[in-house]
Structure formats: C-alpha cells, structure tokens
mmCIF file of C-alpha atoms and ligand atoms in Angstrom:
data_model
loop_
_atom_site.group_PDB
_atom_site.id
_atom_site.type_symbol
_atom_site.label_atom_id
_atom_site.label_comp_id
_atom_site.label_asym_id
_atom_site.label_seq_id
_atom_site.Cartn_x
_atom_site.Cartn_y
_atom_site.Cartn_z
ATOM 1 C CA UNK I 6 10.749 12.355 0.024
ATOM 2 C CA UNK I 7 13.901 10.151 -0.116
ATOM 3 C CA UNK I 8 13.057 9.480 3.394
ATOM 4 C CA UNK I 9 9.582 8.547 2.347
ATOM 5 C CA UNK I 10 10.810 6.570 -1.158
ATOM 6 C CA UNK I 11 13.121 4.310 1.460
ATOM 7 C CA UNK I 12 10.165 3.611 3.489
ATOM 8 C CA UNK I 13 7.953 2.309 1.002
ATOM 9 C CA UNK I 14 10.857 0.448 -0.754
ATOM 10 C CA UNK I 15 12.379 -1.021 2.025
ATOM 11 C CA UNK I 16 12.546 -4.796 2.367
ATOM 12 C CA UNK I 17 9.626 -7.234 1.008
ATOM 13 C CA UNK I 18 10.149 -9.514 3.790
ATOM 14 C CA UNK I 19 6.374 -8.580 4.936
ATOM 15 C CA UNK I 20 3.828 -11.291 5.381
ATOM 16 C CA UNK I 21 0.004 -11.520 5.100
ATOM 17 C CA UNK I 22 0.172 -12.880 8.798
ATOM 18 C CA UNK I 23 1.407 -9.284 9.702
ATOM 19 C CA UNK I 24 -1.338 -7.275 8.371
ATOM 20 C CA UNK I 25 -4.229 -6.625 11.037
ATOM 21 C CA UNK I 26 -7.965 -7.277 9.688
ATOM 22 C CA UNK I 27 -8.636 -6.692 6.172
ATOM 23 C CA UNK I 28 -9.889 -10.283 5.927
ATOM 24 C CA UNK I 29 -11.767 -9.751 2.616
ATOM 25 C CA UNK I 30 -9.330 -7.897 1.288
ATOM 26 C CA UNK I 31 -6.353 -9.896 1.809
ATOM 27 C CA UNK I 32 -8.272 -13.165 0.521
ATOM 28 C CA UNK I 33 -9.232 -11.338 -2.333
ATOM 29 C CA UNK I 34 -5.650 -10.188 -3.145
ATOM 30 C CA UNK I 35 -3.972 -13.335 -2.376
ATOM 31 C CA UNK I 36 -6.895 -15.445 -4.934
ATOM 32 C CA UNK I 37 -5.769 -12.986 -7.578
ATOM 33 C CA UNK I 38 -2.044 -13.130 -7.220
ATOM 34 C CA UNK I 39 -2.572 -16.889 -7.390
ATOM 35 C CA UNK I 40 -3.165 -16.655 -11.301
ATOM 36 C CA UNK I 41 0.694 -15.167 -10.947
ATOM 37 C CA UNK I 42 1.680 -18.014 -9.258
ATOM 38 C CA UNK I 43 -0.433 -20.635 -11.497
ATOM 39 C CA UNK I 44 1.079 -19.052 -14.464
ATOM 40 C CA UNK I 45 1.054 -22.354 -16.401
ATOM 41 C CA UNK I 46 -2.002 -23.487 -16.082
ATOM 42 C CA UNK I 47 -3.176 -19.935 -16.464
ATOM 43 C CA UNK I 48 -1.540 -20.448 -20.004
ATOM 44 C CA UNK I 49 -2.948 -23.947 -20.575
ATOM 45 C CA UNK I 50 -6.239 -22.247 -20.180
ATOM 46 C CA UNK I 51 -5.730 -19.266 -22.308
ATOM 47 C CA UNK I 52 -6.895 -17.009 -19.668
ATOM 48 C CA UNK I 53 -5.199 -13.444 -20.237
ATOM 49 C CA UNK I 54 -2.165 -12.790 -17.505
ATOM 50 C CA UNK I 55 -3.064 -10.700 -14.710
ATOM 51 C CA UNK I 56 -1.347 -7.193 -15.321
ATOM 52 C CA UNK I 57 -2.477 -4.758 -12.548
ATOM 53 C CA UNK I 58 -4.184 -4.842 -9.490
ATOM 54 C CA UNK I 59 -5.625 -1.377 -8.215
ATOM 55 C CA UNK I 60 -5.918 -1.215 -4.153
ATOM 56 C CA UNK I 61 -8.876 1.175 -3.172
ATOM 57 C CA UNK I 62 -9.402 2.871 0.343
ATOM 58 C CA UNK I 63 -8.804 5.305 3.236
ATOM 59 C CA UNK I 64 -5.063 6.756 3.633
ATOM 60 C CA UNK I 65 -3.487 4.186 6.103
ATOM 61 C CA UNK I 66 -5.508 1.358 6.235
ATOM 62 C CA UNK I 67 -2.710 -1.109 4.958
ATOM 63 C CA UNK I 68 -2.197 -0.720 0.714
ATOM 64 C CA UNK I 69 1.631 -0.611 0.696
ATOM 65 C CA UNK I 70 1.924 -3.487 3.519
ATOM 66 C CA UNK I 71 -0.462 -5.393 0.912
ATOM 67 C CA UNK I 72 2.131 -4.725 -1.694
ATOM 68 C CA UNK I 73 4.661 -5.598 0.286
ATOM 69 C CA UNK I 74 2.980 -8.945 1.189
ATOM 70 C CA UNK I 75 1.881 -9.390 -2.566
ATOM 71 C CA UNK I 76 5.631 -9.508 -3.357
ATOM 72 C CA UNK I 77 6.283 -12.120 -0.340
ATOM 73 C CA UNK I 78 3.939 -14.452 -1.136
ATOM 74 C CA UNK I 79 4.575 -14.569 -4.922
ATOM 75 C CA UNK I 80 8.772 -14.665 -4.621
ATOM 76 C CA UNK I 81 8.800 -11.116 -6.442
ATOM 77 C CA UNK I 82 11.309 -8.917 -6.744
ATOM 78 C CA UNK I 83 9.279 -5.150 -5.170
ATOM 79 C CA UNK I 84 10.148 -2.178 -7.057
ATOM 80 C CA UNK I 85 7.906 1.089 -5.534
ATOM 81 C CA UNK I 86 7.544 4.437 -6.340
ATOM 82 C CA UNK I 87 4.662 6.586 -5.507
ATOM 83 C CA UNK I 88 2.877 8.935 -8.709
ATOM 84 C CA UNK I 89 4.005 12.575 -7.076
ATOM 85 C CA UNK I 90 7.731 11.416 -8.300
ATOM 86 C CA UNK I 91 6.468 11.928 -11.535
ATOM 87 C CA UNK I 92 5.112 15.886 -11.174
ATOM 88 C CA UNK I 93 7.926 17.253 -13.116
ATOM 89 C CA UNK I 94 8.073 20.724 -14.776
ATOM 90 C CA UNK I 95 9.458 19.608 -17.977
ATOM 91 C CA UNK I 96 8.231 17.189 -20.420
ATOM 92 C CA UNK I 97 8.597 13.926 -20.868
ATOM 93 C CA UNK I 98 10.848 13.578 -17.411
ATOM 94 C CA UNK I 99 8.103 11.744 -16.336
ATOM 95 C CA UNK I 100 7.892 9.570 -18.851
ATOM 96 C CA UNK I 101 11.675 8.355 -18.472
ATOM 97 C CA UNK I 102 11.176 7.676 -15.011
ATOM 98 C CA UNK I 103 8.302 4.762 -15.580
ATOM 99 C CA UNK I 104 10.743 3.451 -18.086
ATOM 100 C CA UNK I 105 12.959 3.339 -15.198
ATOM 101 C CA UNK I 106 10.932 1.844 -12.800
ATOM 102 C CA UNK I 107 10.152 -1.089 -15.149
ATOM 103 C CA UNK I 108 13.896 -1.717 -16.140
ATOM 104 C CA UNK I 109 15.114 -1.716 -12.866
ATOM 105 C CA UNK I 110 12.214 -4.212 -11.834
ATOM 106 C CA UNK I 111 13.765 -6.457 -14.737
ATOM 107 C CA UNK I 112 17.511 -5.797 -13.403
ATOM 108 C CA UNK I 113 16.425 -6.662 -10.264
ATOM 109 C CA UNK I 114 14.792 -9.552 -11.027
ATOM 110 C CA UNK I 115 17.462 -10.678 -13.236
ATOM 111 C CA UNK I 116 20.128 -10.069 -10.373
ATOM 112 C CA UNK I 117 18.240 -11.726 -7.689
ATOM 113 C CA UNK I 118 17.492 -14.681 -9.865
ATOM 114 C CA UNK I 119 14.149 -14.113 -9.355
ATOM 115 C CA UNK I 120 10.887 -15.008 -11.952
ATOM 116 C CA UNK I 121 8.483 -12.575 -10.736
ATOM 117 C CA UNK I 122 8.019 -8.641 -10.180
ATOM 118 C CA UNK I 123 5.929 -6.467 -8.508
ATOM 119 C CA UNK I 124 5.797 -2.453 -9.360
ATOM 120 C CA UNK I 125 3.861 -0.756 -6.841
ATOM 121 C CA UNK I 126 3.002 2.947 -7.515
ATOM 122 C CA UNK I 127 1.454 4.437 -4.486
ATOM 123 C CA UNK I 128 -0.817 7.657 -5.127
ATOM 124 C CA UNK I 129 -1.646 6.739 -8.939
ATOM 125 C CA UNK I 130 -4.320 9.149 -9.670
ATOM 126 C CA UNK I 131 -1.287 11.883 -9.451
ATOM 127 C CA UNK I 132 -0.355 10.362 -12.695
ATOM 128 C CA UNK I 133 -3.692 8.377 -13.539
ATOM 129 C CA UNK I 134 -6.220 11.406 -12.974
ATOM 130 C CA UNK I 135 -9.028 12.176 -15.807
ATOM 131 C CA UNK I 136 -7.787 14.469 -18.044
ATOM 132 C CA UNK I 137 -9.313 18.022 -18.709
ATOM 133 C CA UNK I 138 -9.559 20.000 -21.689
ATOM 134 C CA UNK I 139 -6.115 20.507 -22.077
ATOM 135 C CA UNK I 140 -4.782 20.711 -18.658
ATOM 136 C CA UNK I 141 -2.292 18.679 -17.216
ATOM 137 C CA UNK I 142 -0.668 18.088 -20.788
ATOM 138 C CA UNK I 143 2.815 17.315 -19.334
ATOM 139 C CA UNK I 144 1.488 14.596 -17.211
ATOM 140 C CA UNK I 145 -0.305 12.673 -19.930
ATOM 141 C CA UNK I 146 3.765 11.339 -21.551
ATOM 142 C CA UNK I 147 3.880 9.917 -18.067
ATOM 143 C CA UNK I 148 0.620 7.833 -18.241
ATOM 144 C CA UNK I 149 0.669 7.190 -21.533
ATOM 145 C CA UNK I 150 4.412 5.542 -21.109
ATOM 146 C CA UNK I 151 2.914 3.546 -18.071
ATOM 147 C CA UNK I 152 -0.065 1.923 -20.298
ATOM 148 C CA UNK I 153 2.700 1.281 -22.726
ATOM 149 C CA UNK I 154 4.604 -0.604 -20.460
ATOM 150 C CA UNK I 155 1.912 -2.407 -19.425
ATOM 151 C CA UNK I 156 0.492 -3.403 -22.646
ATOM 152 C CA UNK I 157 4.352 -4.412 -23.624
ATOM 153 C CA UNK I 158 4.570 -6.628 -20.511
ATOM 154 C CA UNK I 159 4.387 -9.921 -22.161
ATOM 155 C CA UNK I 160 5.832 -9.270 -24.530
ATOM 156 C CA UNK I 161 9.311 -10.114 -23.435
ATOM 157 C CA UNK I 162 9.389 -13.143 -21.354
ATOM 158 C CA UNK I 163 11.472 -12.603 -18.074
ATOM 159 C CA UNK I 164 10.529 -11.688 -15.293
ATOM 160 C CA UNK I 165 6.445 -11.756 -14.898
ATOM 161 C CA UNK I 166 5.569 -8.264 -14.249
ATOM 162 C CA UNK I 167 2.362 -6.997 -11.950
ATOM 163 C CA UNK I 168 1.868 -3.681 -11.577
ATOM 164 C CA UNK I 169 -0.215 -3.089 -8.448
ATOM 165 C CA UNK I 170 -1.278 0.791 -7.705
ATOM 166 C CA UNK I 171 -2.931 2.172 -5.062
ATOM 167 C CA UNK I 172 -5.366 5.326 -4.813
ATOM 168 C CA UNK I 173 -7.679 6.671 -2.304
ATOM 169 C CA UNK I 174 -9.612 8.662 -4.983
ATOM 170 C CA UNK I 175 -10.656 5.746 -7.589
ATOM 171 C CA UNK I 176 -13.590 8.314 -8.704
ATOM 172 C CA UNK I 177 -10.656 10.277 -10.219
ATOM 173 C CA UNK I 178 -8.507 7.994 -12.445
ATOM 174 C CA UNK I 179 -8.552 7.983 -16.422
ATOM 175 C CA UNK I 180 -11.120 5.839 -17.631
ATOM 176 C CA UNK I 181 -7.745 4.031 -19.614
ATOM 177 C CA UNK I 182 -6.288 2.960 -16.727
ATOM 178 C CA UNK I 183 -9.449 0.631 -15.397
ATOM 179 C CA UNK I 184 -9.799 -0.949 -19.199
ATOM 180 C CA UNK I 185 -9.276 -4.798 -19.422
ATOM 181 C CA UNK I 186 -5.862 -6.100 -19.378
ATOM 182 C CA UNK I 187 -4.291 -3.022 -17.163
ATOM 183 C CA UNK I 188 -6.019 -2.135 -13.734
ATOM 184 C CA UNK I 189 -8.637 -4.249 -14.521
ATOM 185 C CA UNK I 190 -8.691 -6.383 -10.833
ATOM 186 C CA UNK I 191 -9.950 -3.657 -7.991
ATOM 187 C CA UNK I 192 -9.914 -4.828 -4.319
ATOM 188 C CA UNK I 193 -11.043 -1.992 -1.623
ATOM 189 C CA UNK I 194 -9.023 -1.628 1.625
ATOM 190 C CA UNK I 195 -11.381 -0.313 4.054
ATOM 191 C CA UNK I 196 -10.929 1.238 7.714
ATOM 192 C CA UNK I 197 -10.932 -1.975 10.605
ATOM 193 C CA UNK I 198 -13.996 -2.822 11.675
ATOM 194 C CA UNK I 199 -13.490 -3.472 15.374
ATOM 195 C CA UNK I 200 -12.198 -6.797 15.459
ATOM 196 C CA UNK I 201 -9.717 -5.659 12.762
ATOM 197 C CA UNK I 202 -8.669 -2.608 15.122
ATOM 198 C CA UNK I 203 -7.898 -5.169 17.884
ATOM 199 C CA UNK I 204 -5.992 -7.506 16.042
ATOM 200 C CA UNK I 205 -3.663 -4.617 14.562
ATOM 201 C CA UNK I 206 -3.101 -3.493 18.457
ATOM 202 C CA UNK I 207 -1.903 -6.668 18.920
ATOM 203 C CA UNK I 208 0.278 -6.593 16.002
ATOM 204 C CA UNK I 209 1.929 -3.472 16.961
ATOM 205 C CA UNK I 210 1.574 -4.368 20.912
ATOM 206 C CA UNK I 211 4.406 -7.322 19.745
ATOM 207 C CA UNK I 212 7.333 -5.365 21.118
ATOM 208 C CA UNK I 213 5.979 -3.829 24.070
ATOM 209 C CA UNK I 214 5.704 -4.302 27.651
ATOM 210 C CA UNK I 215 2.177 -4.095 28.637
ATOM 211 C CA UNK I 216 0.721 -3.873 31.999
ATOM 212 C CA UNK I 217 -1.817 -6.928 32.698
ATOM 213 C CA UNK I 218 -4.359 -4.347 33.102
ATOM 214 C CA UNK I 219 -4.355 -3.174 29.590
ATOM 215 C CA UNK I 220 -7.222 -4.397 27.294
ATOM 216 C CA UNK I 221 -7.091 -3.996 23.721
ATOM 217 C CA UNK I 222 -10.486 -5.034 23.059
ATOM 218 C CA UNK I 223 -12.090 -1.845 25.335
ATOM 219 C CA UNK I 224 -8.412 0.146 23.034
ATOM 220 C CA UNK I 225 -10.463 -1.295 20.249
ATOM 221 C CA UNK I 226 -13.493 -0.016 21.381
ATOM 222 C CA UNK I 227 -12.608 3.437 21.672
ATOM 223 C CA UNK I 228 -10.517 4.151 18.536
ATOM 224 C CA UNK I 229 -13.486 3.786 15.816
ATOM 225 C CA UNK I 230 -13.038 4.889 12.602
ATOM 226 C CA UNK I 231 -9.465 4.740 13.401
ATOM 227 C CA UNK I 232 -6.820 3.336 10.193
ATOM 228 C CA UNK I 233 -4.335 1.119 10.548
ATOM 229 C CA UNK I 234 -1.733 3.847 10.600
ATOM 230 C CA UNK I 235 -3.409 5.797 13.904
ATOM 231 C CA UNK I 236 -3.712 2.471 15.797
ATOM 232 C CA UNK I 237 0.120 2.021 15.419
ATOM 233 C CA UNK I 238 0.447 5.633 16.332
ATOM 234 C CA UNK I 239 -1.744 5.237 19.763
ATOM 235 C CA UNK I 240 0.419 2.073 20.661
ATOM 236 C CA UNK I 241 3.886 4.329 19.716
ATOM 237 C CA UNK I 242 2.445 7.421 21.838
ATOM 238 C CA UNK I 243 0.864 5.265 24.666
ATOM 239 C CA UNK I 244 4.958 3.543 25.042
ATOM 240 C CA UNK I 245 6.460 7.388 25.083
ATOM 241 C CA UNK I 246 3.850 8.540 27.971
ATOM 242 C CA UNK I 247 4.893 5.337 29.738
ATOM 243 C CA UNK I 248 8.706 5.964 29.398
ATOM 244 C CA UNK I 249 8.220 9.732 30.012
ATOM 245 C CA UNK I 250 6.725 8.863 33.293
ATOM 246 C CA UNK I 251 10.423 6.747 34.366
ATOM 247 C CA UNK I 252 7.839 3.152 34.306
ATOM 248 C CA UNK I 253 9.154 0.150 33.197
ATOM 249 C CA UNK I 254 5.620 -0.967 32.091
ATOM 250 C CA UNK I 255 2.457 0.433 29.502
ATOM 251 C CA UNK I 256 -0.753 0.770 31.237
ATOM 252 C CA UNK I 257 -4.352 1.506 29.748
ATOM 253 C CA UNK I 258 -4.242 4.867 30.767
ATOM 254 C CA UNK I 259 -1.030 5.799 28.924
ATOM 255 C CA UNK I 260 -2.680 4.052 25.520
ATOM 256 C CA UNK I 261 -6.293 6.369 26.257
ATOM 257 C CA UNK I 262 -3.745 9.500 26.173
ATOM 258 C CA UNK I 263 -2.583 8.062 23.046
ATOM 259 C CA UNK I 264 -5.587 7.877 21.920
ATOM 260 C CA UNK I 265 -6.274 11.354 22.931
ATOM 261 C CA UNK I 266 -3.249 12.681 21.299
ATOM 262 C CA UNK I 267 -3.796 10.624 18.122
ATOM 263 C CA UNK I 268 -7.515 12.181 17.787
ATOM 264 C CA UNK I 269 -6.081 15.980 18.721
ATOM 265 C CA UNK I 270 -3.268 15.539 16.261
ATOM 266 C CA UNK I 271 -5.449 15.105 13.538
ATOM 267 C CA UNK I 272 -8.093 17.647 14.321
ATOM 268 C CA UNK I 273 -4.967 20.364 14.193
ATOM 269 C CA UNK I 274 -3.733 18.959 11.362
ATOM 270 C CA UNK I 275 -7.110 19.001 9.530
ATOM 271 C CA UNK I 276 -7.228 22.819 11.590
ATOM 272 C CA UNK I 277 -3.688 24.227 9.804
ATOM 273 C CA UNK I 278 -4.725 23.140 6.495
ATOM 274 C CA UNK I 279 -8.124 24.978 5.859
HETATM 275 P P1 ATP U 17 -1.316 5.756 2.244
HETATM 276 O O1 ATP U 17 -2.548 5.717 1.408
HETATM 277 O O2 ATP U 17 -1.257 6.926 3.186
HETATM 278 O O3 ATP U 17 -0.039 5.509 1.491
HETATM 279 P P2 ATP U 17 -1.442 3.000 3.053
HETATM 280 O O4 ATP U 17 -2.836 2.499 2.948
HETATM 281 O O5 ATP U 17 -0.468 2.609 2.010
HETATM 282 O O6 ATP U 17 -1.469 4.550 3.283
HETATM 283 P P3 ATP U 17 0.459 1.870 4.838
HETATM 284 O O7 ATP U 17 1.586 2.741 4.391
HETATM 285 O O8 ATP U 17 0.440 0.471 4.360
HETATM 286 O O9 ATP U 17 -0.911 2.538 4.487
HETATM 287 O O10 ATP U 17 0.372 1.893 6.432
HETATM 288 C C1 ATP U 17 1.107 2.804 7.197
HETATM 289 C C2 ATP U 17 1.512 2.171 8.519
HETATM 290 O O11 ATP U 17 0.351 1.975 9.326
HETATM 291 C C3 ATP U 17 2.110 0.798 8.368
HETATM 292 O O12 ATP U 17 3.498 0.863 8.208
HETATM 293 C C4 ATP U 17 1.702 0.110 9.664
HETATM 294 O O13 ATP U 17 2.567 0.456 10.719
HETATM 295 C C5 ATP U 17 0.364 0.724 9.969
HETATM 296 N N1 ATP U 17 -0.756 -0.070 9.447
HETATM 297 C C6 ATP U 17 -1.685 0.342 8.541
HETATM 298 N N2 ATP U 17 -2.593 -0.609 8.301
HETATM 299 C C7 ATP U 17 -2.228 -1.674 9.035
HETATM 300 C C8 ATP U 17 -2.760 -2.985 9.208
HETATM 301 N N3 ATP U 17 -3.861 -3.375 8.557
HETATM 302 N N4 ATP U 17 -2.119 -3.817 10.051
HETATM 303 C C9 ATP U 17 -1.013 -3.425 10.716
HETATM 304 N N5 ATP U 17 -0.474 -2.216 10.601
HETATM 305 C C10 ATP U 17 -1.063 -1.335 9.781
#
C-alpha cells in the first residue's frame, strides 16, 4: 500500500497530451478546472467556486492520470490518497487523517509557492458509501470531517483548494457528498472506444522498438472492451515475449500473445476470487 500511495502521489508533471482518448472527458474536465483558473472573474460574477469534481468509470480507464493532469494544467500543488487509508478500527483515526491530507495540501502549497491545490482521493465510496441503519458508524467521523473541510474551504484564503475524487460505483455514494457546492461537477471516464484504444498504444508504444510490421490499429481492433490500464499491459507483455525470445525488435505476434495473456490473466483473476 505504500508502494501503491507512491504511485498515485508521485510527480504531477503529467499532461492532458499524455492521456489516450477520453476526448469528452478530458474537455469536460479541463472547461471545469478553467473556473479554477478564472478565479477572478469567477468572483466578479458571483458564481460559487468550484469545490469538487467526482470522476466516474471503469477501474483503469485513466481517473488518477486525469488528476494528475488536472494539477498540471492548473499549477497545483497534488496531494492523493485513496478512501481504503481511511478503514481504521478505531474511531475518529479516520477523521485525523482528512485533516491531514488538507493541511499538508496547504503546507505544500505554501512551500512550493504555489496558489492552487488539488486533493485527489481515489476509491471515495470507501469513505463516501450510503449509510445503513447503523452500520459503518466509525466511518461516518471520516466523511463527515471531509464535508467539513470542504464546506471550510474558502474560508481561509490560501491556497485554492479542489478536491477531485474518483469512484467506479457512483450508485453507492452518500447522497451528501453529490449536494451543491461539494461533488457537485460529475464527468464519466469510460472504456476507449477504438480510436481511443489506438491512440493509448501509441502512447505506451513511445519507448519501444517496434517491428514495421506491427499495426496498432488491427492491436486496436482486437483488444475491445479493453481499459487503459490492459492496453499498457499488452504493450509491457508484448516487449517481455520479444526480449525473452533474444530479438532486438517487437513484432505483432509478440503484442497478440500479449493480448492473449492480458485476457487469460484476468479470467484467472476473476476465477480465484469467486
Ligand atoms: P483505478 O480506478 O483502478 O484506480 P484509474 O482509472 O485511476 O484506475 P489509472 O490509475 O489512471 O486508472 O491508470 C492506470 C494505468 O493505466 C496508468 O498509469 C496508465 O499506464 C494506463 N492508462 C489508463 N488509462 C490510460 C489512458 N487513457 N491513456 C494512457 N494510459 C492509460
């Protein structure tokens, strides 16, 4: 999990330009982080500040690299965390860690001279689920600290704080999360459609040597209803098959066994966990 926290956290450097497809929803994001970057006229006009943006979709299609990107193109400071940090046995743990997050986002931000912040909390509807009966009680500290920080956000001036969470379960979040003024801007991330599968093999076909007989549009082709995340894996395995095999060079066939592989993987996967 420290492995994984690293990961997400890692550096913001990440632009639009490298996130394959997702046309819509990139537009979308980057026409509502513009009312971040706008901020005065956004005051001028008395329109309410833009608080949190909930991303929507399949696991791997692309949400954190949109976070990531969000926090490029607005010159944020990106603070992440993802909402199973938060499971604690004991109360109120969970609590103190949101009031963590959102302090060190203003550190951070003070440190690196920056104005802006992003908080991106992968897996929300850990913490953001609907609650039942009484169940759950321990987690409820934890969300209810999280609406209170982002009610409080403008309250004190520096930095601008956006809060951008991702789910794929948006059926399951707490009706308080989605109310205006909190996650009130939603923007689905859906699996590539096939022009969006070829342009993210040619993202992650960058760094590779390719044979000249290697198409990605037929690649494209034959990986649908693959995410973002299993068409970087099919490029990754494809390169090992090629390298296992002493070549100096990736041809089709070693990306089709990827594919293969990729496809096999997560049929045992789905196999070992009923
Ligand atoms: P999860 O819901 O599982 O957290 P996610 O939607 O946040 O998934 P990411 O973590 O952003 O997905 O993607 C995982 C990896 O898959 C990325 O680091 C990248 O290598 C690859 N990937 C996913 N989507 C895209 C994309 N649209 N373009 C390029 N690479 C992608």
């Amino acid at each position: 999990s420290q492995e994984r926290k690293r990961k997400k956290a890692g550096p913001a450097k990440l632009t639009f330009e490298e996130i394959g497809g997702q046309d819509n929803a990139k537009q979308e994001l980057r026409e509502a982080l513009d009312f971040m970057v706008r901020h005065e006229e956004i005051q001028k006009f008395g329109i309410r500040p833009l608080k949190g943006i909930l991303l929507t979709g399949p696991p791997g299609t692309g949400k954190t690299l949109m976070a990531k990107a969000a926090a490029h193109y607005t010159k944020s400071v990106f603070v992440a965390a993802s909402g199973s940090e938060f499971v604690e046995m004991y109360v109120g743990v969970g609590a103190g860690r949101i009031r963590e997050l959102f302090k060190e986002a203003r550190t951070r931000a003070a440190q690196e001279k920056k104005e802006n912040a992003i908080i991106f909390i992968d897996e929300i509807d850990v913490i953001g689920g609907k609650r039942e009966g009484g169940q759950q009680r321990e987690y409820d500290q934890t969300l209810n600290q999280l609406l209170t920080e982002m009610d409080g956000i403008y309250n004190s001036d520096a930095p601008r704080i956006l809060v951008i969470a991702a789910t794929n379960r948006k059926e399951m979040l707490d009706s308080a999360l989605l109310r205006p003024g909190r996650f009130d801007r939603h923007i689905q991330v859906e699996l590539p459609d096939k022009k969006g599968r070829k342009h993210i093999l040619e993202l992650h076909a960058k760094n590779k040597p390719l044979n000249a007989d290697v198409s990605l549009e037929r690649l494209a082709e034959e990986t649908y209803g693959f995410s973002g995340a299993q068409l970087e894996s099919v490029m990754n395995e494809g390169a090992i098959y090629a390298m296992r095999e002493n070549l100096q060079i990736i041809d089709q066939r070693h990306l089709s066994m990827g594919v293969d592989k990729v496809m096999l993987g997560e049929k045992t996967d789905r196999e070992s966990t009923e």
